[in-house]
PDB file of C-alpha atoms in Angstrom:
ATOM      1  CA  UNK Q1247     -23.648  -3.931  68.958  1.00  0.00           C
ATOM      2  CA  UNK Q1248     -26.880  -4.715  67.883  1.00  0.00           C
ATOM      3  CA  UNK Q1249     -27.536  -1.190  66.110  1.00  0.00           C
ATOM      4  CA  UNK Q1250     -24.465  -2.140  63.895  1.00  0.00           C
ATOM      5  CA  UNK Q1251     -25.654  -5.800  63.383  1.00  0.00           C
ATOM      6  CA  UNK Q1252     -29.065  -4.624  62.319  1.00  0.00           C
ATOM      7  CA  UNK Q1253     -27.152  -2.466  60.454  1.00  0.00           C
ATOM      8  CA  UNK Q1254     -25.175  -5.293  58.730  1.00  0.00           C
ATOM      9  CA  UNK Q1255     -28.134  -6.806  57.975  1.00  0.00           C
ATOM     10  CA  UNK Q1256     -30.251  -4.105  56.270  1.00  0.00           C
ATOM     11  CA  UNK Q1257     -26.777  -3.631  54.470  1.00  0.00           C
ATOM     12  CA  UNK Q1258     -26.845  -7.078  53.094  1.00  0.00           C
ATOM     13  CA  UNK Q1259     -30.647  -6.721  52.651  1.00  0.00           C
ATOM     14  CA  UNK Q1260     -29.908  -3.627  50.279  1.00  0.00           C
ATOM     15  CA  UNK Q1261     -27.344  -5.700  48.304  1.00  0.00           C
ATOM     16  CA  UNK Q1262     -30.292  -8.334  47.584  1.00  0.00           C
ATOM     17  CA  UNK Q1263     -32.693  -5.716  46.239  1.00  0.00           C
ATOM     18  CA  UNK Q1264     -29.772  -4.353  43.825  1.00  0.00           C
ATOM     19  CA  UNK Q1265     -29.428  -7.981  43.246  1.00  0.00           C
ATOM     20  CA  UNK Q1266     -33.449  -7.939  42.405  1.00  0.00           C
ATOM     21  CA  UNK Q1267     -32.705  -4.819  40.120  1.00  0.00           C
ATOM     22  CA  UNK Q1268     -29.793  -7.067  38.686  1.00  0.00           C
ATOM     23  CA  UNK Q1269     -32.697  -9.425  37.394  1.00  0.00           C
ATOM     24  CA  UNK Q1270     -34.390  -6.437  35.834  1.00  0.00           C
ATOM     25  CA  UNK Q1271     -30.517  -5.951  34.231  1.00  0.00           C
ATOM     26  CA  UNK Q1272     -30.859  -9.479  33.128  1.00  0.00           C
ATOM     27  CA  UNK Q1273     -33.995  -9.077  31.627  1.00  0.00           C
ATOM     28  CA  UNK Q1274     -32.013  -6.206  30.145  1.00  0.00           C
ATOM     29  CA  UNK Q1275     -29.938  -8.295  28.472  1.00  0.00           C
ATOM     30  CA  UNK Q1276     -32.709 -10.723  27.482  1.00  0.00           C
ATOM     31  CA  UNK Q1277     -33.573  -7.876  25.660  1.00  0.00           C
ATOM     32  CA  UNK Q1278     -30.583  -7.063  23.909  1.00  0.00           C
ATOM     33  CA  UNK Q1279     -30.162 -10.637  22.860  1.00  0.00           C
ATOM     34  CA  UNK Q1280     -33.728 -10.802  21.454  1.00  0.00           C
ATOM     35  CA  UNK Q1281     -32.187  -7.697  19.610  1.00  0.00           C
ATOM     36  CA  UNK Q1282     -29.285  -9.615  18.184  1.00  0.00           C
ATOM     37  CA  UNK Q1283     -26.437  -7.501  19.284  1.00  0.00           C
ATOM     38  CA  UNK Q1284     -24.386  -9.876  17.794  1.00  0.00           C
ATOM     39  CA  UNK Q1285     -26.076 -11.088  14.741  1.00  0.00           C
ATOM     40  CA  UNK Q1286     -25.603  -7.007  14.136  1.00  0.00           C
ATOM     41  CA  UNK Q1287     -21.816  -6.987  14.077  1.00  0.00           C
ATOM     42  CA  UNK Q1288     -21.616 -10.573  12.136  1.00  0.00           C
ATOM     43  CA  UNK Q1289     -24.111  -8.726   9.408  1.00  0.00           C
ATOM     44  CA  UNK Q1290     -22.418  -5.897   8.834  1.00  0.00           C
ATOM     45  CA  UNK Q1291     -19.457  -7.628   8.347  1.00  0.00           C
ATOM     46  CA  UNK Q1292     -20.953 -10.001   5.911  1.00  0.00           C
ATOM     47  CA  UNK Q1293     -22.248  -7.079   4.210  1.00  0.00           C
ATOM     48  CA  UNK Q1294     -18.984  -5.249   3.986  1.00  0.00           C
ATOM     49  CA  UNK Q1295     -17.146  -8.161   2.699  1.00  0.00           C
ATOM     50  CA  UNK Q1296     -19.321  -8.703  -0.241  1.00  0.00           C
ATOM     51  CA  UNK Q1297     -19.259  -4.696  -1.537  1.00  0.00           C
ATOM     52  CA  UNK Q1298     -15.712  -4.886  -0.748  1.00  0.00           C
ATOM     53  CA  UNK Q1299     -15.251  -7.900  -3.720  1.00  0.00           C
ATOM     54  CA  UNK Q1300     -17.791  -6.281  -6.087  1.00  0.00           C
ATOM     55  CA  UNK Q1301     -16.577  -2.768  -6.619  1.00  0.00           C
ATOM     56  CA  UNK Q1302     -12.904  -1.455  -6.368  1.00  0.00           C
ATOM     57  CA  UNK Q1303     -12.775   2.155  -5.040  1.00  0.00           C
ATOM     58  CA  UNK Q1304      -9.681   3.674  -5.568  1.00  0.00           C
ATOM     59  CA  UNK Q1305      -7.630   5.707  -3.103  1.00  0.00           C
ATOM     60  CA  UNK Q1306      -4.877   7.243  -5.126  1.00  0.00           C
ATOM     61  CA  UNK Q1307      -4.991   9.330  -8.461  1.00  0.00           C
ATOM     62  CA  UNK Q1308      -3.393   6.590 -10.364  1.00  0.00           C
ATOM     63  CA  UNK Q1309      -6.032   4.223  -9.302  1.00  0.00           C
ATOM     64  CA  UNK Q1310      -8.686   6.279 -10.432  1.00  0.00           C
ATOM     65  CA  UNK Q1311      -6.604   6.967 -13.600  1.00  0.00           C
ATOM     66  CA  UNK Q1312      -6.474   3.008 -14.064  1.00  0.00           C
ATOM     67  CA  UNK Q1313     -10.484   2.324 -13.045  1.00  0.00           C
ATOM     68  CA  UNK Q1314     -11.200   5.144 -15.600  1.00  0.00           C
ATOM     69  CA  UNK Q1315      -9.429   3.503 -18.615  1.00  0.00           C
ATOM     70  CA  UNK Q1316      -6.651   6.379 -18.901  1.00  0.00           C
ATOM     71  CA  UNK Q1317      -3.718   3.783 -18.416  1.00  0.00           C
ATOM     72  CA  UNK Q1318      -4.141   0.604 -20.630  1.00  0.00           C
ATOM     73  CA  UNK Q1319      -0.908  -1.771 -19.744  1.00  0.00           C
ATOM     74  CA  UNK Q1320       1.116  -2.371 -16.692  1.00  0.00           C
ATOM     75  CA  UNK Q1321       4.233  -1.523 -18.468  1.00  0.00           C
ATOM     76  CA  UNK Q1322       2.937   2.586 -19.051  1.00  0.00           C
ATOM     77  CA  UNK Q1323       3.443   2.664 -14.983  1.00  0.00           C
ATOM     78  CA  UNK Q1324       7.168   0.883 -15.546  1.00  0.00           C
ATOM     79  CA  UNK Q1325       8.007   3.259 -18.455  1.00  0.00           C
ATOM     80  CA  UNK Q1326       7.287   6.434 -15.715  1.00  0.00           C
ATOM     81  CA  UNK Q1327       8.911   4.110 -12.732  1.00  0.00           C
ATOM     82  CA  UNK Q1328       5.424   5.203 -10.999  1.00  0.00           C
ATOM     83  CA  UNK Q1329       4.957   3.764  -7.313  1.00  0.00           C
ATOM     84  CA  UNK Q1330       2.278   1.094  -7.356  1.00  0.00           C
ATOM     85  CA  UNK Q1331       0.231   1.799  -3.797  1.00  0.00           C
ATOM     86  CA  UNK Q1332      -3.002  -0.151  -4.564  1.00  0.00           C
ATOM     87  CA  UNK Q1333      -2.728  -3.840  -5.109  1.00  0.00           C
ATOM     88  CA  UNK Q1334      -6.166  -3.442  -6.920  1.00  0.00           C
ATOM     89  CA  UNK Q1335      -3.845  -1.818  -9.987  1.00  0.00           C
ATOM     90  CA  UNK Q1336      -2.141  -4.961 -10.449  1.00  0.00           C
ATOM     91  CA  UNK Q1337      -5.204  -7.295 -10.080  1.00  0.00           C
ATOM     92  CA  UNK Q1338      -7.037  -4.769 -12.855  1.00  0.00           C
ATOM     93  CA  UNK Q1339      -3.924  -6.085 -15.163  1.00  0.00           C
ATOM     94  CA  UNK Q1340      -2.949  -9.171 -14.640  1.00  0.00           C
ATOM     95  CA  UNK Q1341      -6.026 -10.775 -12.967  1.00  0.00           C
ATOM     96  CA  UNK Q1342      -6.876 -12.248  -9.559  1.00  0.00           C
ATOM     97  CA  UNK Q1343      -4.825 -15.108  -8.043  1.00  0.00           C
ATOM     98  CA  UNK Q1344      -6.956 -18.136  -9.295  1.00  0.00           C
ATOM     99  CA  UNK Q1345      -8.714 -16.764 -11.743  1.00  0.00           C
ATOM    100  CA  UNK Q1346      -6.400 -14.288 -14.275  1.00  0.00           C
ATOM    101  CA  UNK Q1347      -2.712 -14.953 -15.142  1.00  0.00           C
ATOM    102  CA  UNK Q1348      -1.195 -13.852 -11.880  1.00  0.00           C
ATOM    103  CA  UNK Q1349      -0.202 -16.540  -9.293  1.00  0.00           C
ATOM    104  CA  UNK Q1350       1.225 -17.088  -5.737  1.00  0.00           C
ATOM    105  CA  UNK Q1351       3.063 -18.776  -3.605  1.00  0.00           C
ATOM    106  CA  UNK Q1352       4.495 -18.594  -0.232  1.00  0.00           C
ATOM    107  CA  UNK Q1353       8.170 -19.621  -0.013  1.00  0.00           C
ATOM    108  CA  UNK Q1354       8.466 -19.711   3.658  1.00  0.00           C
ATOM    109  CA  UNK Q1355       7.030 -18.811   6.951  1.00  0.00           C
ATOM    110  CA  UNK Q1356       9.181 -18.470  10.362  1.00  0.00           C
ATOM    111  CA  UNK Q1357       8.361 -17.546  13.711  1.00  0.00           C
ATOM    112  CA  UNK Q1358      10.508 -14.046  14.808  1.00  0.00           C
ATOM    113  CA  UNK Q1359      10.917 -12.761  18.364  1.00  0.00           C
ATOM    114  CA  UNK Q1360      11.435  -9.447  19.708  1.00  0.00           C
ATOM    115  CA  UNK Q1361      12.775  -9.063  23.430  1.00  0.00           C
ATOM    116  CA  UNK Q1362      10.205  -7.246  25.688  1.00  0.00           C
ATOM    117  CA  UNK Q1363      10.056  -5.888  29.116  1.00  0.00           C
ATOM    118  CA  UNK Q1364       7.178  -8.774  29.593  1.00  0.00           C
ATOM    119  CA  UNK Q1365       9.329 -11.066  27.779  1.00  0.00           C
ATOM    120  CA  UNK Q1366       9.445 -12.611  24.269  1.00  0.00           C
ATOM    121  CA  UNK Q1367       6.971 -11.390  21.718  1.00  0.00           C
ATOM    122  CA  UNK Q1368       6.263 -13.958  19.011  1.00  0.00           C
ATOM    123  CA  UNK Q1369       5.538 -13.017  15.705  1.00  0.00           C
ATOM    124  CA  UNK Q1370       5.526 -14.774  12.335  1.00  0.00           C
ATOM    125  CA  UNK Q1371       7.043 -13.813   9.386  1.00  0.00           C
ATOM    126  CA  UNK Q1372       6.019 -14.683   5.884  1.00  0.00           C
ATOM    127  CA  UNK Q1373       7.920 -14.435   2.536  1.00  0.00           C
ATOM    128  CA  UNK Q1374       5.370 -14.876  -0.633  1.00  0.00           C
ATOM    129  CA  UNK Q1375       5.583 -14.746  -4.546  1.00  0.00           C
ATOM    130  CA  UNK Q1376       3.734 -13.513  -6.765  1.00  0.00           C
ATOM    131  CA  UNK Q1377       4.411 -13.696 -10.934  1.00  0.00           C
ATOM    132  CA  UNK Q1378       2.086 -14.471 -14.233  1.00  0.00           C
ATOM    133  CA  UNK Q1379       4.947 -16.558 -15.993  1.00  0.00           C
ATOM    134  CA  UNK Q1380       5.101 -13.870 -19.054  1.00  0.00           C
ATOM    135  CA  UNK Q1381       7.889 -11.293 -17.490  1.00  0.00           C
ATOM    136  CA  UNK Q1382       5.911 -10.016 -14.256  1.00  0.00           C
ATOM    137  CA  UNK Q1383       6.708 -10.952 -10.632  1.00  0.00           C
ATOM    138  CA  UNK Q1384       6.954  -9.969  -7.346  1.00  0.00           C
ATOM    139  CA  UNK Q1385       8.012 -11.138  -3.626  1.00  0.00           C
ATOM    140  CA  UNK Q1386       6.663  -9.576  -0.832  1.00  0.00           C
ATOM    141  CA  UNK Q1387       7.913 -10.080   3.171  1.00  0.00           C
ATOM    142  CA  UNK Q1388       5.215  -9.277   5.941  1.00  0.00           C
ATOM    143  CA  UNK Q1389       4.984 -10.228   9.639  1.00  0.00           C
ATOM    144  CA  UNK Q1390       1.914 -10.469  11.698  1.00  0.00           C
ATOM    145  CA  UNK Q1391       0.768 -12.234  15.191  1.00  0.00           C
ATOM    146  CA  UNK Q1392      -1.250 -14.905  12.973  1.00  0.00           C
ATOM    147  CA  UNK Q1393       0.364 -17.221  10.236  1.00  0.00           C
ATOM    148  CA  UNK Q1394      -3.083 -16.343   8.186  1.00  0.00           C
ATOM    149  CA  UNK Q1395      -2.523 -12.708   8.369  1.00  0.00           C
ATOM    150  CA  UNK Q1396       1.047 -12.672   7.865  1.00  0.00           C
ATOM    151  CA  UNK Q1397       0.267 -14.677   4.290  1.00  0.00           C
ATOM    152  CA  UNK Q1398      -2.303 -12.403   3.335  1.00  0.00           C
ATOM    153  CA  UNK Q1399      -0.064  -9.079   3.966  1.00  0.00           C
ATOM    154  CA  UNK Q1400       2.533 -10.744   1.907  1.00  0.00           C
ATOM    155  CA  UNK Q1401       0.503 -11.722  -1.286  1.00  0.00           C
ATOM    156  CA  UNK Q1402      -0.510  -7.764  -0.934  1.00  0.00           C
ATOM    157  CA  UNK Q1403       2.893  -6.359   0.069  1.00  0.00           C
ATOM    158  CA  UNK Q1404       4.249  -8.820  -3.451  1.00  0.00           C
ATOM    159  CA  UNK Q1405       1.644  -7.580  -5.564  1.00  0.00           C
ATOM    160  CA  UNK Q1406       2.529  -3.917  -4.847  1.00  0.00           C
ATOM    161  CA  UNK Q1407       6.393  -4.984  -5.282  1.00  0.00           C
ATOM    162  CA  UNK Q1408       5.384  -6.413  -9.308  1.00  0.00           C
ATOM    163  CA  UNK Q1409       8.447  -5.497 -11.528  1.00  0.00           C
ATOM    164  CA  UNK Q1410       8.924  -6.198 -15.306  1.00  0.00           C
ATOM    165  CA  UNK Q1411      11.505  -8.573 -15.989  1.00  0.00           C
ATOM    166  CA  UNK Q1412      13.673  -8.243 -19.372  1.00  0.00           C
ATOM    167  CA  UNK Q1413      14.047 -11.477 -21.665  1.00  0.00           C
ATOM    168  CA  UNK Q1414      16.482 -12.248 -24.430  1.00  0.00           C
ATOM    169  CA  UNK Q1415      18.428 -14.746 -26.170  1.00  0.00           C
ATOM    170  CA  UNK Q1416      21.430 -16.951 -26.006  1.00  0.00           C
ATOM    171  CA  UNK Q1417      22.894 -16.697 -29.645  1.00  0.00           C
ATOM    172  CA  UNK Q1418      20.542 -16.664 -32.488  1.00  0.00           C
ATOM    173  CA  UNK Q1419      17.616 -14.560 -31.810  1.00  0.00           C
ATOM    174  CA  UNK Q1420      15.295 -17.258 -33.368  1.00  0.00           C
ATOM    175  CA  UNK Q1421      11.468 -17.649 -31.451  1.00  0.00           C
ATOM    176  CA  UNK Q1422      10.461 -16.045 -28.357  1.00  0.00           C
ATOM    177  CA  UNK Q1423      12.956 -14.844 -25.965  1.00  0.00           C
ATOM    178  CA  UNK Q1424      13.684 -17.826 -22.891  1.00  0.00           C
ATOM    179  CA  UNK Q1425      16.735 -16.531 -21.150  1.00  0.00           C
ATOM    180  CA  UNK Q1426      18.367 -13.701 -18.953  1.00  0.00           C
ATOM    181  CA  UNK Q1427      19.613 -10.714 -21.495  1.00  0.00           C
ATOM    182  CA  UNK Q1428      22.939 -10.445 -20.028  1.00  0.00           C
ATOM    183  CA  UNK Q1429      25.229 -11.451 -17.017  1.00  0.00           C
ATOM    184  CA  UNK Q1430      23.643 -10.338 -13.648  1.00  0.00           C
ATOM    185  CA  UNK Q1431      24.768  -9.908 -10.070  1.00  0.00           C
ATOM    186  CA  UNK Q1432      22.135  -9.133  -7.443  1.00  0.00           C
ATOM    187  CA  UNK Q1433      22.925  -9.217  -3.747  1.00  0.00           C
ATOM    188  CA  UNK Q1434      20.738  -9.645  -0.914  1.00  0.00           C
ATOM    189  CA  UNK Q1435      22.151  -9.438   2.776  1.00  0.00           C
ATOM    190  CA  UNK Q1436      25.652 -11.590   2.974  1.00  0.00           C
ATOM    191  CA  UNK Q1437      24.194 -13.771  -0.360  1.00  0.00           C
ATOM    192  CA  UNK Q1438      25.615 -13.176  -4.319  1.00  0.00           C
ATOM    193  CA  UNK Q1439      23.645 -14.503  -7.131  1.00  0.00           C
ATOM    194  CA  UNK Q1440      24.761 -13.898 -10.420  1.00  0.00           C
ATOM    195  CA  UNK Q1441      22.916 -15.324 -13.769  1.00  0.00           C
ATOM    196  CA  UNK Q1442      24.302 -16.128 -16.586  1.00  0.00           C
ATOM    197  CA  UNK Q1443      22.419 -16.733 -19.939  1.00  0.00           C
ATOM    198  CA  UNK Q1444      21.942 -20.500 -21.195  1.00  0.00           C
ATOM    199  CA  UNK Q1445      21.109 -22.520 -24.758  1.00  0.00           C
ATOM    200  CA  UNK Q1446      17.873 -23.191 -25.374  1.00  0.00           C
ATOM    201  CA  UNK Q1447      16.145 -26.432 -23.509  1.00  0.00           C
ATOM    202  CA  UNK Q1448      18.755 -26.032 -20.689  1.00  0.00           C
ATOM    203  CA  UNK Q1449      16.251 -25.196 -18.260  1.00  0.00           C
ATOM    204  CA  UNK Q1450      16.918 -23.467 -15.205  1.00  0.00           C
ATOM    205  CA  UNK Q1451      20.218 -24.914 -13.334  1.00  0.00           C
ATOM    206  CA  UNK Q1452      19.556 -23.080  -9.987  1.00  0.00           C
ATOM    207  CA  UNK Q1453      18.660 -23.845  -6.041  1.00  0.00           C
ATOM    208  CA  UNK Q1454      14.935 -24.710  -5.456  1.00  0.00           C
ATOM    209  CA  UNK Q1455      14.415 -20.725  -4.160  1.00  0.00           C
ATOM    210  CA  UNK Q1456      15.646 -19.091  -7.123  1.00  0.00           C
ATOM    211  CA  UNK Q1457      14.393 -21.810  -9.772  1.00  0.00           C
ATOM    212  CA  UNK Q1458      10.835 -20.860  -8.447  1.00  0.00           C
ATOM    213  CA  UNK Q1459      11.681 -17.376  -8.888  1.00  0.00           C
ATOM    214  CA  UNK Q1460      12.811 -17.526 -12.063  1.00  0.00           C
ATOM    215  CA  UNK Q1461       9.815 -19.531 -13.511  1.00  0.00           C
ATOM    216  CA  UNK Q1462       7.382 -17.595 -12.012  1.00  0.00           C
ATOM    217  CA  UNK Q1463       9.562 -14.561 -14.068  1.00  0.00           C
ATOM    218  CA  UNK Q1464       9.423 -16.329 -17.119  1.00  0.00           C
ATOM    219  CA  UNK Q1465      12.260 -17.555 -17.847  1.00  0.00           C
ATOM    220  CA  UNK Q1466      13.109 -20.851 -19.092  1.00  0.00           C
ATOM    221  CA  UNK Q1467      16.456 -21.087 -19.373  1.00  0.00           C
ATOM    222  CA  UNK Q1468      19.665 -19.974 -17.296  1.00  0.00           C
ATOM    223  CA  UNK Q1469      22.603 -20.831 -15.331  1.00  0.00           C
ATOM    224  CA  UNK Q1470      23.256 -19.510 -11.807  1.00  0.00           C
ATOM    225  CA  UNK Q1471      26.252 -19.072  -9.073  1.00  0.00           C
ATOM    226  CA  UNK Q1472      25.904 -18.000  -5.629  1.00  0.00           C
ATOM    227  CA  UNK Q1473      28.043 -17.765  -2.745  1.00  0.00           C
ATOM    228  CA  UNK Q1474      27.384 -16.546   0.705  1.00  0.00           C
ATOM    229  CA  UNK Q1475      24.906 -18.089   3.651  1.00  0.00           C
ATOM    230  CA  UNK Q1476      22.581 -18.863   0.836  1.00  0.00           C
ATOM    231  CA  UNK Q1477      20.544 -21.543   3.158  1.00  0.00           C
ATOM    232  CA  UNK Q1478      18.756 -18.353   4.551  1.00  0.00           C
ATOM    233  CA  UNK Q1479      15.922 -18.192   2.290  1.00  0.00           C
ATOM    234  CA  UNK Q1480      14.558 -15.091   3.154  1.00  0.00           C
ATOM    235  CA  UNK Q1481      17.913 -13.067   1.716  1.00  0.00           C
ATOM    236  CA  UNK Q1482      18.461 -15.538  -1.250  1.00  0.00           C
ATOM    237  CA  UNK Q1483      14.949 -14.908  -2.558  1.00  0.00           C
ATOM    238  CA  UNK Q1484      16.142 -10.985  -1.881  1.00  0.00           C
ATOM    239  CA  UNK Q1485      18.718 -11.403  -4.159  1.00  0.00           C
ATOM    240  CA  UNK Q1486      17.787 -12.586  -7.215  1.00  0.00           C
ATOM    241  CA  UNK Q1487      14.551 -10.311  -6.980  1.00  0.00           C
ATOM    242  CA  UNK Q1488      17.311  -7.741  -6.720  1.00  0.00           C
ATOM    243  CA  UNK Q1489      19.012  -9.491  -9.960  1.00  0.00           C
ATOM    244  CA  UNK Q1490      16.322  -9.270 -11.580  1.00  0.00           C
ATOM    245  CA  UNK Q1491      14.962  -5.755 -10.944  1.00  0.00           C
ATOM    246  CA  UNK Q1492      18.437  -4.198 -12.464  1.00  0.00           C
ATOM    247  CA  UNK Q1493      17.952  -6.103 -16.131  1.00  0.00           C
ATOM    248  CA  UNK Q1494      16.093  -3.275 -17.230  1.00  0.00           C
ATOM    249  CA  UNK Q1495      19.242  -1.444 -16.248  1.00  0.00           C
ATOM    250  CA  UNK Q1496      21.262  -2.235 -18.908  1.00  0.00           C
ATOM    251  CA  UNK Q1497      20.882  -0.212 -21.845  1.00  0.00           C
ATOM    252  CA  UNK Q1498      22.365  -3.075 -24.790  1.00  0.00           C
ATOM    253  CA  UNK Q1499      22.419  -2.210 -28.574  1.00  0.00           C
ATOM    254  CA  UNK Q1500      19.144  -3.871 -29.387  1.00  0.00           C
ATOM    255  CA  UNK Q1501      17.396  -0.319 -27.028  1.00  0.00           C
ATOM    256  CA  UNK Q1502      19.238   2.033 -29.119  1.00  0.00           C
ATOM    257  CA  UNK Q1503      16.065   3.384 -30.597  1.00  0.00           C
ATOM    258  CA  UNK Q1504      15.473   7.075 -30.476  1.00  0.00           C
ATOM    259  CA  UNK Q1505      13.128   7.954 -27.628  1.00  0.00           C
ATOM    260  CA  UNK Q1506      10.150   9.528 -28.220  1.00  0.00           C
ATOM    261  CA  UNK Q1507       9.456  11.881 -25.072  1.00  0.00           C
ATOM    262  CA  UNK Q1508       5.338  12.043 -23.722  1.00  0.00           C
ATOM    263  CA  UNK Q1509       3.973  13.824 -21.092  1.00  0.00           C
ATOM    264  CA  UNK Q1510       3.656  11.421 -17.933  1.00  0.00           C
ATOM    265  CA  UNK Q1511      -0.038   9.819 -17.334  1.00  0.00           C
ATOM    266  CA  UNK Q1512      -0.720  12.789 -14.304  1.00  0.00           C
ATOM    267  CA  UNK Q1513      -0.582  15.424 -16.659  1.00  0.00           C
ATOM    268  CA  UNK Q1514      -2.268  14.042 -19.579  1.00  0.00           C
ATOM    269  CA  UNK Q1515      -5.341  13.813 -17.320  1.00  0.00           C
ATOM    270  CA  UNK Q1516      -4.996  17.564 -16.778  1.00  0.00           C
ATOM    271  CA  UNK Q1517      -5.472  18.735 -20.110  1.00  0.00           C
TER     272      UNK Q1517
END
């Protein structure tokens, strides 16, 4: 009995002298904090941040296109219906929220759950706008743990979702062109907009979701009718971005020009 209590006790007296070499460990970390582990991960981030808002490196050929000066307006990538996968492309046009032409704006942000073996998983969803007033806009949708994050995907998912909208008249075609072309239906879920051009200084008769829509497209005048569970915003903002995506659609007299066929933007930089 006493062999295993002196054995206990040299046991514990081993555990102190690690616990001695834990002070050297400490010191250790003294070390490391003299070192600045820490004030090494916040400076490389600092660093990274600024290089990242100096210089745009593109990832895709029609970035570098762009950055090189090959491609000189927004609507060149329209005319080719070319997929826009760099948000950079329509900063280099239109300018940076806050300082060019191109503003945003988020419509709405909800919480979403998703049913889990653990439980409920919380995320938030965030529905944002995007348009320069002159005939571009865009609305993007992106979900993420954080409200913050969520936001920030959406102003990138709407930038990369920028579509031209088409202008015209109602009547005369006297000044610059204020309404919707044509009658148009656009559908989003279980909600039907249509719009329907209006007279000059009518302004936009429409619910507060598509009104902002509209203006942020350009356009000052129209009438609108929708039916369906329109108090969902998400699908109502759906479907007059949908409206107003098919305008270009419509081939009316006024585009009955004879087209004059060029070589897409790809293989002009080939030759």
């Amino acid at each position: 009995m006493g062999d295993r209590g002196g054995f206990r006790g040299g046991f514990g007296g081993d555990r102190g002298g690690r616990g001695d070499r834990g002070d050297r460990g400490g010191r250790g970390d003294r070390g490391r904090g003299d070192r600045g582990r820490g004030d090494r991960g916040r400076g490389r981030g600092r660093g990274r941040g600024a290089g990242d808002k100096e210089e745009w490196v593109p990832c895709t050929k029609l970035g570098r296109l762009v950055k090189a000066g090959k491609i000189k307006t927004l609507e060149h990538l329209f005319l080719f219906s070319m997929p826009i996968k760099e948000y950079e492309i329509v900063e280099y046009f239109l300018g940076v929220p806050g300082t060019g032409k191109l503003k945003d704006e988020v419509l709405q942000v909800k919480p979403v759950q998703k049913q889990t073996s653990a439980g409920q998983r919380t995320r938030f969803k965030a529905f944002v706008l995007v348009g320069d007033f002159d005939g571009h806009v865009g609305l993007g949708v992106k979900s993420g743990k954080e409200v913050a994050n969520a936001i920030r995907g959406g102003i990138l998912s709407a930038k990369m979702e920028v579509i031209p909208v088409r202008r015209g008249y109602w009547g005369r075609k006297i000044g610059l062109p204020h309404t919707v072309p044509n009658k148009i239906h656009g559908k989003g879920g279980s909600v039907h907009i249509r719009l329907v051009p209006a007279p000059r200084g009518t302004g936009i008769v429409a619910a507060p979701t598509s009104k902002k829509i509209l203006q942020y497209a350009g356009i000052n005048d129209c009438f609108t009718s929708s039916s369906g569970a329109s108090s969902t915003l998400g699908n109502f903002a759906k479907a007059t971005f949908a409206s107003l995506k098919v305008l270009y659609g419509y081939l009316s007299p006024d585009l009955w020009k004879d087209t004059k066929y060029t070589k897409q933007p790809f293989q002009r930089s080939e030759e």
